[in-house]
Each structure stands twice: as C-alpha cells, then as structure tokens.
C-alpha cells in the first residue's frame, strides 16, 4: 500500500516506517521481490562513494494482488505501477520528497503528544481534487501533523532548483487562488524546501509578490535542505517573512480531533492500528 501511494521507497525508508531492524526488513523485501510482487533496483555508485540503499516499487503483479486484497478493481492500481516504472526519471525527486515525510515520522516516533497521522502521495492528492471536482496546485506530498493542541496540514513542495521561475510562480499563484478567502485556509501550510539559500530567497520573493497577506489564505514557508539536514523537519527551520525561523509545531492548524496520536505513521505497531494505512481517514 505504501508503494502504491508513494511510488518509490528505498530499503532504509521502508525499514524506518515498518521494521525494527535491518534483518527482518531485508528478509521480507527479498521474499516480496522473489514472488514478483515488487521490483528492486540496486543503486550503482561511483567507486569510493557511499552506496545507496536499493529502491523498491510495485510490480504489475503486486498491484493486482493489492487490489484483490482490498477487494477493488485492479486497473487503476496496475496503471499506477506501470506509470511509476515508465516515469522513473522523476525517481530522485520523489525519493527526496518521500524522505521528508519519513524523517518527520521518525523524529516524532518517540514523542507522546506529536505524530504524522496522514501522508498522502501526489496521485492521492490529485484523486482527491478530482473527486471533489476542484482544482488546486498538486504538492509532492500532503500530510497531517498532530501536535498537543492542533492538527497542522502540510503541503510539501520539494524544489531541486531545476524548475523555471515561471513554474514556481504558477505554483504560488495556484495555491493562493485555491485558498484565498476559503474558511480555515490558515490551517494549511505550504512548505517549500529549496536546495540553496539563494533559491529560497527567490521563492520568498514570489510569495511576497503574489500572496495577499491581508486576506485569509494558506500560509507559505520556506527552508533549505541544509537547514533540514542540520535540525530536522521539526526544527526551527521555516522562514515565513518574519524576523526568525519557526518550527512546524508553532504553525496554525485545525483544533485537535479524536485521532489517536499513537496510531501515527512510524510509531510502534502503527500499521496494526491503521488497517487503511497513512493515507486513510
């Protein structure tokens, strides 16, 4: 289900989400690959460089088996698996965006009052917009972070510095158009992660130019991969136009619901508490 939702996960990411150690993770992944339910790609690095963990994605057979298990029609699942295989030139970008949510799940694992309760992949967000007959910017991932007193809604934009300024502008304008004057819009946090501080300044400039700060809208935040590497996604790394950076738990959110924080993604036994996985209700 995780591979159907997020397309690509490497072995370390899978171990972080579902296993307590490497041996049980490797044994299970080897079994799934051997039975044709998953594809495995070994990452070949140049000599002298740290080897990266193998990458896994759902096979056609695995997609069909998943659909049968949850008693659904297989066509959409198989098409998603084929799309992931054919469009693998987006693999690095998707893996890095997925790593953000895996890191967020890992850093909140030991916190009793905080957790990543939802994580929805890109195609899941697109399907939700289609079902609601709405159109908004499609993030690289959507999440719901439970904090002691609120639920922060996350829209992740993982920027690798390759998109033209007009594409960045279109994303900012798209979010602003969708959320402006929408009730509860400020609970939605659009998080841009840039590869450099120069790129971050460019994104902040676009936000200042195209988002009306005096109207109800989603909030926009930026950081860099270096800040996240140093302090983690939950640290005081997010710039929003103020004089200092803030942490995610300080951002606006919805009032806390009765969702069980112990069932958040990455916490011990969370998938047993959540049969529908992290993308469910």
Tab-separated table of N, CA, C and O in Angstrom, residues 154-241:
chain	number	residue	atom	x	y	z
A	154	UNK	N	-0.075	19.893	5.960
A	154	UNK	CA	1.181	20.145	5.258
A	154	UNK	C	1.019	19.899	3.767
A	154	UNK	O	0.548	18.834	3.351
A	155	UNK	N	1.445	20.873	2.972
A	155	UNK	CA	1.533	20.718	1.516
A	155	UNK	C	3.007	20.907	1.146
A	155	UNK	O	3.514	22.024	1.182
A	156	UNK	N	3.689	19.818	0.801
A	156	UNK	CA	5.126	19.882	0.567
A	156	UNK	C	5.455	20.172	-0.891
A	156	UNK	O	4.944	19.510	-1.794
A	157	UNK	N	6.327	21.161	-1.086
A	157	UNK	CA	6.901	21.438	-2.406
A	157	UNK	C	8.409	21.254	-2.295
A	157	UNK	O	9.110	22.088	-1.734
A	158	UNK	N	8.891	20.124	-2.804
A	158	UNK	CA	10.323	19.820	-2.744
A	158	UNK	C	10.975	20.321	-4.027
A	158	UNK	O	10.749	19.786	-5.100
A	159	UNK	N	11.761	21.370	-3.916
A	159	UNK	CA	12.348	22.037	-5.080
A	159	UNK	C	13.814	21.629	-5.226
A	159	UNK	O	14.594	21.795	-4.290
A	160	UNK	N	14.177	21.121	-6.383
A	160	UNK	CA	15.567	20.728	-6.638
A	160	UNK	C	16.329	21.784	-7.421
A	160	UNK	O	17.456	21.561	-7.866
A	161	UNK	N	15.694	22.959	-7.633
A	161	UNK	CA	16.372	24.050	-8.328
A	161	UNK	C	16.360	23.939	-9.831
A	161	UNK	O	17.053	24.693	-10.516
A	162	UNK	N	15.570	23.008	-10.374
A	162	UNK	CA	15.561	22.796	-11.826
A	162	UNK	C	14.376	23.461	-12.522
A	162	UNK	O	14.400	23.620	-13.742
A	163	UNK	N	13.349	23.830	-11.775
A	163	UNK	CA	12.172	24.423	-12.389
A	163	UNK	C	12.414	25.895	-12.719
A	163	UNK	O	13.074	26.619	-11.965
A	164	UNK	N	11.858	26.334	-13.834
A	164	UNK	CA	11.960	27.731	-14.237
A	164	UNK	C	11.142	28.611	-13.281
A	164	UNK	O	10.162	28.146	-12.687
A	165	UNK	N	11.533	29.896	-13.135
A	165	UNK	CA	10.784	30.801	-12.250
A	165	UNK	C	9.291	30.856	-12.558
A	165	UNK	O	8.467	30.988	-11.647
A	166	UNK	N	8.931	30.731	-13.832
A	166	UNK	CA	7.505	30.812	-14.176
A	166	UNK	C	6.732	29.623	-13.598
A	166	UNK	O	5.564	29.747	-13.227
A	167	UNK	N	7.390	28.446	-13.501
A	167	UNK	CA	6.733	27.285	-12.901
A	167	UNK	C	6.557	27.481	-11.402
A	167	UNK	O	5.521	27.138	-10.839
A	168	UNK	N	7.578	28.047	-10.762
A	168	UNK	CA	7.465	28.347	-9.340
A	168	UNK	C	6.356	29.359	-9.094
A	168	UNK	O	5.558	29.226	-8.170
A	169	UNK	N	6.323	30.377	-9.941
A	169	UNK	CA	5.285	31.412	-9.813
A	169	UNK	C	3.902	30.801	-9.974
A	169	UNK	O	2.977	31.122	-9.219
A	170	UNK	N	3.753	29.892	-10.929
A	170	UNK	CA	2.455	29.254	-11.156
A	170	UNK	C	2.018	28.454	-9.941
A	170	UNK	O	0.825	28.424	-9.601
A	171	UNK	N	2.968	27.803	-9.256
A	171	UNK	CA	2.618	27.048	-8.058
A	171	UNK	C	2.121	27.978	-6.960
A	171	UNK	O	1.095	27.717	-6.320
A	172	UNK	N	2.862	29.062	-6.716
A	172	UNK	CA	2.464	30.007	-5.670
A	172	UNK	C	1.101	30.605	-5.983
A	172	UNK	O	0.210	30.668	-5.118
A	173	UNK	N	0.916	31.028	-7.219
A	173	UNK	CA	-0.359	31.614	-7.630
A	173	UNK	C	-1.485	30.588	-7.506
A	173	UNK	O	-2.604	30.919	-7.085
A	174	UNK	N	-1.208	29.345	-7.862
A	174	UNK	CA	-2.228	28.298	-7.771
A	174	UNK	C	-2.687	28.055	-6.347
A	174	UNK	O	-3.891	27.942	-6.080
A	175	UNK	N	-1.735	27.971	-5.415
A	175	UNK	CA	-2.117	27.803	-4.008
A	175	UNK	C	-2.917	29.006	-3.517
A	175	UNK	O	-3.940	28.853	-2.831
A	176	UNK	N	-2.439	30.216	-3.848
A	176	UNK	CA	-3.117	31.427	-3.385
A	176	UNK	C	-4.538	31.498	-3.940
A	176	UNK	O	-5.480	31.844	-3.219
A	177	UNK	N	-4.714	31.159	-5.221
A	177	UNK	CA	-6.040	31.216	-5.835
A	177	UNK	C	-6.986	30.208	-5.187
A	177	UNK	O	-8.177	30.491	-4.986
A	178	UNK	N	-6.478	29.028	-4.838
A	178	UNK	CA	-7.328	27.991	-4.261
A	178	UNK	C	-7.719	28.319	-2.826
A	178	UNK	O	-8.874	28.116	-2.425
A	179	UNK	N	-6.786	28.833	-2.036
A	179	UNK	CA	-7.041	29.004	-0.606
A	179	UNK	C	-7.532	30.391	-0.205
A	179	UNK	O	-8.083	30.544	0.894
A	180	UNK	N	-7.358	31.407	-1.035
A	180	UNK	CA	-7.750	32.756	-0.633
A	180	UNK	C	-9.242	32.821	-0.314
A	180	UNK	O	-10.085	32.380	-1.103
A	181	UNK	N	-9.544	33.346	0.871
A	181	UNK	CA	-10.912	33.517	1.386
A	181	UNK	C	-11.638	32.193	1.636
A	181	UNK	O	-12.860	32.182	1.836
A	182	UNK	N	-10.907	31.092	1.661
A	182	UNK	CA	-11.508	29.804	1.985
A	182	UNK	C	-11.505	29.639	3.508
A	182	UNK	O	-10.467	29.836	4.156
A	183	UNK	N	-12.622	29.294	4.126
A	183	UNK	CA	-12.660	29.140	5.590
A	183	UNK	C	-11.612	28.148	6.081
A	183	UNK	O	-11.450	27.067	5.514
A	184	UNK	N	-10.900	28.515	7.125
A	184	UNK	CA	-9.888	27.643	7.695
A	184	UNK	C	-8.629	27.506	6.872
A	184	UNK	O	-7.812	26.612	7.127
A	185	UNK	N	-8.442	28.417	5.900
A	185	UNK	CA	-7.298	28.286	4.998
A	185	UNK	C	-5.964	28.345	5.730
A	185	UNK	O	-4.995	27.698	5.336
A	186	UNK	N	-5.880	29.103	6.821
A	186	UNK	CA	-4.606	29.295	7.515
A	186	UNK	C	-4.110	28.006	8.192
A	186	UNK	O	-2.952	27.934	8.601
A	187	UNK	N	-4.966	27.020	8.287
A	187	UNK	CA	-4.509	25.731	8.833
A	187	UNK	C	-3.662	24.970	7.826
A	187	UNK	O	-3.003	23.985	8.184
A	188	UNK	N	-3.653	25.404	6.570
A	188	UNK	CA	-2.893	24.752	5.506
A	188	UNK	C	-1.545	25.451	5.346
A	188	UNK	O	-1.480	26.649	5.052
A	189	UNK	N	-0.479	24.680	5.533
A	189	UNK	CA	0.874	25.216	5.474
A	189	UNK	C	1.574	24.699	4.216
A	189	UNK	O	1.760	23.492	4.060
A	190	UNK	N	1.917	25.606	3.311
A	190	UNK	CA	2.622	25.245	2.081
A	190	UNK	C	4.117	25.388	2.357
A	190	UNK	O	4.614	26.482	2.599
A	191	UNK	N	4.830	24.266	2.325
A	191	UNK	CA	6.234	24.231	2.708
A	191	UNK	C	7.119	24.041	1.483
A	191	UNK	O	7.078	22.986	0.835
A	192	UNK	N	7.905	25.055	1.147
A	192	UNK	CA	8.866	24.964	0.054
A	192	UNK	C	10.244	24.642	0.630
A	192	UNK	O	10.752	25.366	1.487
A	193	UNK	N	10.844	23.564	0.150
A	193	UNK	CA	12.208	23.214	0.541
A	193	UNK	C	13.110	23.441	-0.664
A	193	UNK	O	12.945	22.808	-1.707
A	194	UNK	N	14.064	24.364	-0.524
A	194	UNK	CA	14.935	24.764	-1.629
A	194	UNK	C	16.332	24.167	-1.449
A	194	UNK	O	16.756	23.896	-0.323
A	195	UNK	N	17.071	24.001	-2.548
A	195	UNK	CA	18.418	23.419	-2.432
A	195	UNK	C	19.471	24.410	-1.932
A	195	UNK	O	20.515	23.988	-1.433
A	196	UNK	N	19.232	25.711	-2.070
A	196	UNK	CA	20.201	26.723	-1.651
A	196	UNK	C	19.468	27.909	-1.035
A	196	UNK	O	18.266	28.101	-1.244
A	197	UNK	N	20.199	28.743	-0.290
A	197	UNK	CA	19.592	29.938	0.288
A	197	UNK	C	19.221	30.950	-0.797
A	197	UNK	O	18.237	31.679	-0.657
A	198	UNK	N	19.983	30.991	-1.871
A	198	UNK	CA	19.639	31.892	-2.978
A	198	UNK	C	18.301	31.498	-3.592
A	198	UNK	O	17.453	32.358	-3.869
A	199	UNK	N	18.099	30.209	-3.784
A	199	UNK	CA	16.822	29.735	-4.326
A	199	UNK	C	15.689	30.017	-3.339
A	199	UNK	O	14.580	30.380	-3.740
A	200	UNK	N	15.955	29.865	-2.054
A	200	UNK	CA	14.947	30.161	-1.044
A	200	UNK	C	14.541	31.628	-1.109
A	200	UNK	O	13.345	31.956	-1.038
A	201	UNK	N	15.496	32.522	-1.259
A	201	UNK	CA	15.169	33.950	-1.370
A	201	UNK	C	14.312	34.221	-2.605
A	201	UNK	O	13.403	35.068	-2.578
A	202	UNK	N	14.583	33.514	-3.681
A	202	UNK	CA	13.785	33.670	-4.904
A	202	UNK	C	12.334	33.261	-4.657
A	202	UNK	O	11.393	33.946	-5.091
A	203	UNK	N	12.135	32.146	-3.935
A	203	UNK	CA	10.782	31.683	-3.640
A	203	UNK	C	10.076	32.647	-2.703
A	203	UNK	O	8.894	32.985	-2.890
A	204	UNK	N	10.776	33.144	-1.683
A	204	UNK	CA	10.188	34.119	-0.758
A	204	UNK	C	9.748	35.379	-1.491
A	204	UNK	O	8.704	35.964	-1.176
A	205	UNK	N	10.533	35.792	-2.465
A	205	UNK	CA	10.177	36.983	-3.253
A	205	UNK	C	8.883	36.754	-4.032
A	205	UNK	O	8.019	37.646	-4.108
A	206	UNK	N	8.726	35.568	-4.605
A	206	UNK	CA	7.495	35.252	-5.328
A	206	UNK	C	6.293	35.256	-4.390
A	206	UNK	O	5.214	35.737	-4.740
A	207	UNK	N	6.474	34.720	-3.192
A	207	UNK	CA	5.378	34.688	-2.217
A	207	UNK	C	4.964	36.110	-1.841
A	207	UNK	O	3.766	36.427	-1.777
A	208	UNK	N	5.930	36.987	-1.601
A	208	UNK	CA	5.609	38.384	-1.263
A	208	UNK	C	4.876	39.074	-2.403
A	208	UNK	O	3.980	39.893	-2.178
A	209	UNK	N	5.230	38.744	-3.633
A	209	UNK	CA	4.644	39.438	-4.794
A	209	UNK	C	3.247	38.937	-5.139
A	209	UNK	O	2.432	39.712	-5.666
A	210	UNK	N	2.941	37.666	-4.849
A	210	UNK	CA	1.710	37.082	-5.380
A	210	UNK	C	0.727	36.588	-4.317
A	210	UNK	O	-0.325	36.057	-4.670
A	211	UNK	N	1.044	36.758	-3.042
A	211	UNK	CA	0.124	36.359	-1.984
A	211	UNK	C	-0.270	37.580	-1.177
A	211	UNK	O	0.598	38.314	-0.684
A	212	UNK	N	-1.569	37.824	-1.061
A	212	UNK	CA	-2.079	38.969	-0.319
A	212	UNK	C	-2.119	38.606	1.170
A	212	UNK	O	-2.963	37.832	1.614
A	213	UNK	N	-1.200	39.179	1.934
A	213	UNK	CA	-1.081	38.842	3.359
A	213	UNK	C	-2.265	39.337	4.179
A	213	UNK	O	-2.452	38.896	5.322
A	214	UNK	N	-3.072	40.234	3.620
A	214	UNK	CA	-4.200	40.799	4.371
A	214	UNK	C	-5.480	39.983	4.204
A	214	UNK	O	-6.506	40.332	4.803
A	215	UNK	N	-5.454	38.919	3.396
A	215	UNK	CA	-6.648	38.110	3.177
A	215	UNK	C	-6.437	36.702	3.730
A	215	UNK	O	-5.304	36.227	3.852
A	216	UNK	N	-7.534	36.063	4.084
A	216	UNK	CA	-7.478	34.682	4.579
A	216	UNK	C	-6.912	33.786	3.484
A	216	UNK	O	-7.412	33.748	2.356
A	217	UNK	N	-5.838	33.082	3.789
A	217	UNK	CA	-5.191	32.224	2.796
A	217	UNK	C	-4.323	31.211	3.532
A	217	UNK	O	-4.108	31.304	4.752
A	218	UNK	N	-3.827	30.237	2.795
A	218	UNK	CA	-2.851	29.322	3.370
A	218	UNK	C	-1.592	30.109	3.732
A	218	UNK	O	-1.346	31.196	3.211
A	219	UNK	N	-0.790	29.536	4.624
A	219	UNK	CA	0.479	30.143	4.973
A	219	UNK	C	1.586	29.508	4.144
A	219	UNK	O	1.541	28.322	3.824
A	220	UNK	N	2.582	30.316	3.791
A	220	UNK	CA	3.696	29.852	2.977
A	220	UNK	C	4.985	29.935	3.791
A	220	UNK	O	5.258	30.953	4.437
A	221	UNK	N	5.775	28.864	3.729
A	221	UNK	CA	7.028	28.785	4.473
A	221	UNK	C	8.125	28.225	3.576
A	221	UNK	O	7.855	27.445	2.673
A	222	UNK	N	9.342	28.643	3.862
A	222	UNK	CA	10.475	28.143	3.076
A	222	UNK	C	11.608	27.712	4.005
A	222	UNK	O	11.727	28.185	5.134
A	223	UNK	N	12.414	26.807	3.497
A	223	UNK	CA	13.646	26.425	4.165
A	223	UNK	C	14.581	25.864	3.108
A	223	UNK	O	14.258	25.873	1.915
A	224	UNK	N	15.731	25.370	3.539
A	224	UNK	CA	16.680	24.748	2.613
A	224	UNK	C	16.990	23.333	3.079
A	224	UNK	O	16.774	22.971	4.238
A	225	UNK	N	17.528	22.550	2.169
A	225	UNK	CA	17.912	21.184	2.527
A	225	UNK	C	18.993	21.195	3.603
A	225	UNK	O	19.055	20.284	4.439
A	226	UNK	N	19.842	22.217	3.610
A	226	UNK	CA	20.899	22.299	4.622
A	226	UNK	C	20.309	22.512	6.016
A	226	UNK	O	20.767	21.910	6.993
A	227	UNK	N	19.311	23.379	6.135
A	227	UNK	CA	18.663	23.603	7.428
A	227	UNK	C	18.007	22.317	7.934
A	227	UNK	O	18.095	21.975	9.113
A	228	UNK	N	17.337	21.590	7.031
A	228	UNK	CA	16.671	20.348	7.429
A	228	UNK	C	17.704	19.296	7.832
A	228	UNK	O	17.519	18.561	8.808
A	229	UNK	N	18.815	19.230	7.089
A	229	UNK	CA	19.857	18.265	7.432
A	229	UNK	C	20.445	18.548	8.810
A	229	UNK	O	20.800	17.625	9.551
A	230	UNK	N	20.518	19.822	9.177
A	230	UNK	CA	21.119	20.201	10.453
A	230	UNK	C	20.157	20.044	11.628
A	230	UNK	O	20.564	19.619	12.716
A	231	UNK	N	18.872	20.387	11.421
A	231	UNK	CA	17.930	20.442	12.548
A	231	UNK	C	16.717	19.547	12.396
A	231	UNK	O	15.918	19.438	13.333
A	232	UNK	N	16.535	18.925	11.231
A	232	UNK	CA	15.371	18.081	11.008
A	232	UNK	C	14.153	18.894	10.614
A	232	UNK	O	14.095	20.104	10.839
A	233	UNK	N	13.131	18.245	10.032
A	233	UNK	CA	11.946	18.973	9.559
A	233	UNK	C	11.126	19.590	10.680
A	233	UNK	O	10.340	20.506	10.447
A	234	UNK	N	11.294	19.085	11.909
A	234	UNK	CA	10.520	19.593	13.032
A	234	UNK	C	11.254	20.707	13.787
A	234	UNK	O	10.720	21.265	14.738
A	235	UNK	N	12.446	21.049	13.337
A	235	UNK	CA	13.218	22.093	13.995
A	235	UNK	C	12.783	23.491	13.601
A	235	UNK	O	11.895	23.680	12.762
A	236	UNK	N	13.420	24.488	14.169
A	236	UNK	CA	13.116	25.895	13.850
A	236	UNK	C	13.854	26.285	12.571
A	236	UNK	O	14.846	27.000	12.580
A	237	UNK	N	13.312	25.813	11.458
A	237	UNK	CA	13.982	25.966	10.162
A	237	UNK	C	13.132	26.709	9.133
A	237	UNK	O	13.617	27.011	8.041
A	238	UNK	N	11.886	27.050	9.476
A	238	UNK	CA	10.936	27.542	8.477
A	238	UNK	C	10.819	29.061	8.517
A	238	UNK	O	10.509	29.641	9.551
A	239	UNK	N	11.095	29.685	7.374
A	239	UNK	CA	11.003	31.136	7.241
A	239	UNK	C	9.672	31.501	6.598
A	239	UNK	O	9.267	30.899	5.598
A	240	UNK	N	8.997	32.511	7.193
A	240	UNK	CA	7.705	32.931	6.652
A	240	UNK	C	7.603	34.428	6.490
A	240	UNK	O	6.505	34.978	6.487
A	241	UNK	N	8.738	35.087	6.354
A	241	UNK	CA	8.723	36.536	6.178
A	241	UNK	C	8.986	37.304	7.454
A	241	UNK	O	9.159	38.522	7.432
